[in-house]
Amino acid sequence: MKKLPLKITLLFTVFMASASLFAQDFQGKAYYMSKTTVDLDQFGGQDMSAERKKQIQERMKSFLEKEYTLTFTKSESIYKEEEKLEAPGAGGGRRGFGGSFTGGPKYKNVQTKEVIQNQEFFGKQFLIKDDLKNLEWVMGTETKKIGQYTCFKATTTIVPTGVDFASFRGPRGGDKDKEKDSTAKAPKTINVVAWYSPQIPVNQGPDDYWGLPGLILEVNADRTTILCTKIVLNPAEKETIDKPKKGEEVTQAEYTEITTKKMEEMREMYGGRNGRGGRRGRN
């Protein structure tokens, strides 16, 4: 019980010592690596050979392993995917798996509580504008070092937005599978563990994460890990943080409805063409 006040004192000391170093025109840039794992069995891969699963995972790699930059001030940030050249003959990328769901820059303003993102879906550009939702963080006392920064642990639970791809598995027949598909579509919550550093006293973070008394350097959410690999504070040449502007304006709920409907249409087409998995189900 005596450890809690000591941890709180440490957090407060680090925060106050760092806050004095950040002027009003402060800007920083953080580099992140994001990696997501996929259970192919959720997508009808139970009948696939190990070799076939490996081939698919390799093709999905550029979609599941990405690099991002977060340019941030005290109030604004822009989160962008870093473009990478595909190796000759490699599958995936923007023309492969996930190429129809290309995410553009995501802008967050923690003062006006707005989030704006460009999003491409099957060749059409959308501009998702919505309120920045508060995350109910539970502050922990555990600490660890990420690079040169002392980080504190925080946890929360979220209901993910967007399409749940696991709910669009190809039909395998039978009432039990239909029940499973129905259950998969039900909203689920995800446990999130974040590590933030009060040495960088801004309540910014990668993707949708924010709201802690320090920059979020690591996030573990479901099957996705986002890890900061480099930080540049007060660069000599500052970048302009512009709000995304291109695309048909929709809310996040409207965009989710549009994409879910399209994916359901594709699922019906897939099921109608391949029945119980088709010839390709046993590669």
mmCIF file of N, CA, C and O in Angstrom, residues 30 38 46 54 59 89 91 93 101 111 113 130 132 138 144-145 155 164 166 172 192 205 249 261 279:
data_model
loop_
_atom_site.group_PDB
_atom_site.id
_atom_site.type_symbol
_atom_site.label_atom_id
_atom_site.label_comp_id
_atom_site.label_asym_id
_atom_site.label_seq_id
_atom_site.Cartn_x
_atom_site.Cartn_y
_atom_site.Cartn_z
ATOM 1 N N ALA A 30 6.693 11.530 -33.614
ATOM 2 C CA ALA A 30 6.954 10.184 -33.119
ATOM 3 C C ALA A 30 6.752 9.182 -34.241
ATOM 4 O O ALA A 30 5.827 9.313 -35.048
ATOM 5 N N VAL A 38 -3.324 -12.361 -37.300
ATOM 6 C CA VAL A 38 -4.632 -12.823 -37.759
ATOM 7 C C VAL A 38 -4.721 -14.333 -37.601
ATOM 8 O O VAL A 38 -3.790 -15.059 -37.953
ATOM 9 N N GLN A 46 -9.700 -23.334 -41.696
ATOM 10 C CA GLN A 46 -9.528 -24.609 -40.986
ATOM 11 C C GLN A 46 -9.061 -25.725 -41.915
ATOM 12 O O GLN A 46 -8.358 -26.640 -41.494
ATOM 13 N N LYS A 54 0.740 -20.100 -44.717
ATOM 14 C CA LYS A 54 1.960 -19.301 -44.726
ATOM 15 C C LYS A 54 1.997 -18.369 -45.925
ATOM 16 O O LYS A 54 2.391 -17.206 -45.827
ATOM 17 N N ARG A 59 1.344 -12.707 -47.976
ATOM 18 C CA ARG A 59 0.662 -11.742 -48.835
ATOM 19 C C ARG A 59 -0.020 -10.661 -48.009
ATOM 20 O O ARG A 59 -0.180 -9.532 -48.461
ATOM 21 N N GLY A 89 7.553 -8.515 -57.331
ATOM 22 C CA GLY A 89 6.827 -9.778 -57.281
ATOM 23 C C GLY A 89 6.067 -10.017 -56.003
ATOM 24 O O GLY A 89 5.391 -11.028 -55.859
ATOM 25 N N GLY A 91 3.196 -9.732 -53.204
ATOM 26 C CA GLY A 91 1.765 -9.458 -53.182
ATOM 27 C C GLY A 91 1.462 -8.477 -52.089
ATOM 28 O O GLY A 91 2.334 -7.999 -51.383
ATOM 29 N N GLY A 93 0.170 -5.002 -50.216
ATOM 30 C CA GLY A 93 0.285 -3.573 -50.466
ATOM 31 C C GLY A 93 -1.064 -2.975 -50.738
ATOM 32 O O GLY A 93 -2.102 -3.541 -50.470
ATOM 33 N N PHE A 101 -9.289 -0.740 -48.559
ATOM 34 C CA PHE A 101 -9.638 -0.123 -47.284
ATOM 35 C C PHE A 101 -8.526 0.817 -46.826
ATOM 36 O O PHE A 101 -8.170 0.869 -45.666
ATOM 37 N N GLN A 111 -8.403 19.789 -27.948
ATOM 38 C CA GLN A 111 -9.082 20.946 -27.361
ATOM 39 C C GLN A 111 -10.506 21.078 -27.896
ATOM 40 O O GLN A 111 -11.451 21.250 -27.132
ATOM 41 N N LYS A 113 -12.000 18.690 -29.468
ATOM 42 C CA LYS A 113 -12.567 17.335 -29.416
ATOM 43 C C LYS A 113 -13.113 16.890 -30.778
ATOM 44 O O LYS A 113 -14.247 16.423 -30.895
ATOM 45 N N ASP A 130 -15.946 13.347 -36.892
ATOM 46 C CA ASP A 130 -16.711 12.950 -35.718
ATOM 47 C C ASP A 130 -16.133 13.603 -34.467
ATOM 48 O O ASP A 130 -15.083 14.257 -34.514
ATOM 49 N N LEU A 132 -14.252 13.526 -30.948
ATOM 50 C CA LEU A 132 -13.182 12.731 -30.358
ATOM 51 C C LEU A 132 -13.700 12.138 -29.052
ATOM 52 O O LEU A 132 -14.005 12.860 -28.104
ATOM 53 N N VAL A 138 -7.720 3.781 -16.759
ATOM 54 C CA VAL A 138 -7.415 3.426 -15.372
ATOM 55 C C VAL A 138 -5.907 3.514 -15.225
ATOM 56 O O VAL A 138 -5.164 2.759 -15.866
ATOM 57 N N LYS A 144 7.909 1.137 -16.957
ATOM 58 C CA LYS A 144 8.976 0.498 -17.724
ATOM 59 C C LYS A 144 9.608 1.544 -18.626
ATOM 60 O O LYS A 144 9.044 2.624 -18.846
ATOM 61 N N LYS A 145 10.753 1.225 -19.151
ATOM 62 C CA LYS A 145 11.465 2.132 -20.045
ATOM 63 C C LYS A 145 11.190 1.752 -21.488
ATOM 64 O O LYS A 145 11.262 0.586 -21.871
ATOM 65 N N THR A 155 -4.835 1.382 -18.528
ATOM 66 C CA THR A 155 -5.686 0.419 -19.218
ATOM 67 C C THR A 155 -7.083 1.006 -19.442
ATOM 68 O O THR A 155 -7.531 1.903 -18.726
ATOM 69 N N ASP A 164 -15.936 -5.400 -38.685
ATOM 70 C CA ASP A 164 -15.340 -6.563 -38.039
ATOM 71 C C ASP A 164 -15.209 -7.653 -39.095
ATOM 72 O O ASP A 164 -16.160 -8.348 -39.414
ATOM 73 N N ALA A 166 -13.876 -10.496 -39.070
ATOM 74 C CA ALA A 166 -14.091 -11.873 -38.622
ATOM 75 C C ALA A 166 -15.547 -12.285 -38.766
ATOM 76 O O ALA A 166 -15.866 -13.468 -38.850
ATOM 77 N N ARG A 172 -20.068 -21.908 -43.989
ATOM 78 C CA ARG A 172 -19.628 -23.302 -44.064
ATOM 79 C C ARG A 172 -20.806 -24.257 -43.891
ATOM 80 O O ARG A 172 -20.641 -25.447 -43.760
ATOM 81 N N VAL A 192 -7.459 -2.698 -23.665
ATOM 82 C CA VAL A 192 -6.333 -1.927 -24.188
ATOM 83 C C VAL A 192 -5.346 -1.635 -23.058
ATOM 84 O O VAL A 192 -5.738 -1.198 -21.982
ATOM 85 N N GLY A 205 -1.479 10.557 -28.814
ATOM 86 C CA GLY A 205 -1.063 9.179 -28.997
ATOM 87 C C GLY A 205 -1.389 8.718 -30.397
ATOM 88 O O GLY A 205 -2.030 9.431 -31.170
ATOM 89 N N GLU A 249 -18.267 13.639 -46.979
ATOM 90 C CA GLU A 249 -18.280 13.786 -45.528
ATOM 91 C C GLU A 249 -19.313 12.856 -44.888
ATOM 92 O O GLU A 249 -20.491 12.866 -45.245
ATOM 93 N N LYS A 261 -22.447 -2.833 -45.058
ATOM 94 C CA LYS A 261 -23.406 -3.240 -46.089
ATOM 95 C C LYS A 261 -22.680 -3.799 -47.304
ATOM 96 O O LYS A 261 -23.071 -4.824 -47.873
ATOM 97 N N ARG A 279 -13.949 -25.130 -54.245
ATOM 98 C CA ARG A 279 -12.775 -25.958 -54.509
ATOM 99 C C ARG A 279 -11.538 -25.428 -53.813
ATOM 100 O O ARG A 279 -10.626 -26.142 -53.522
#
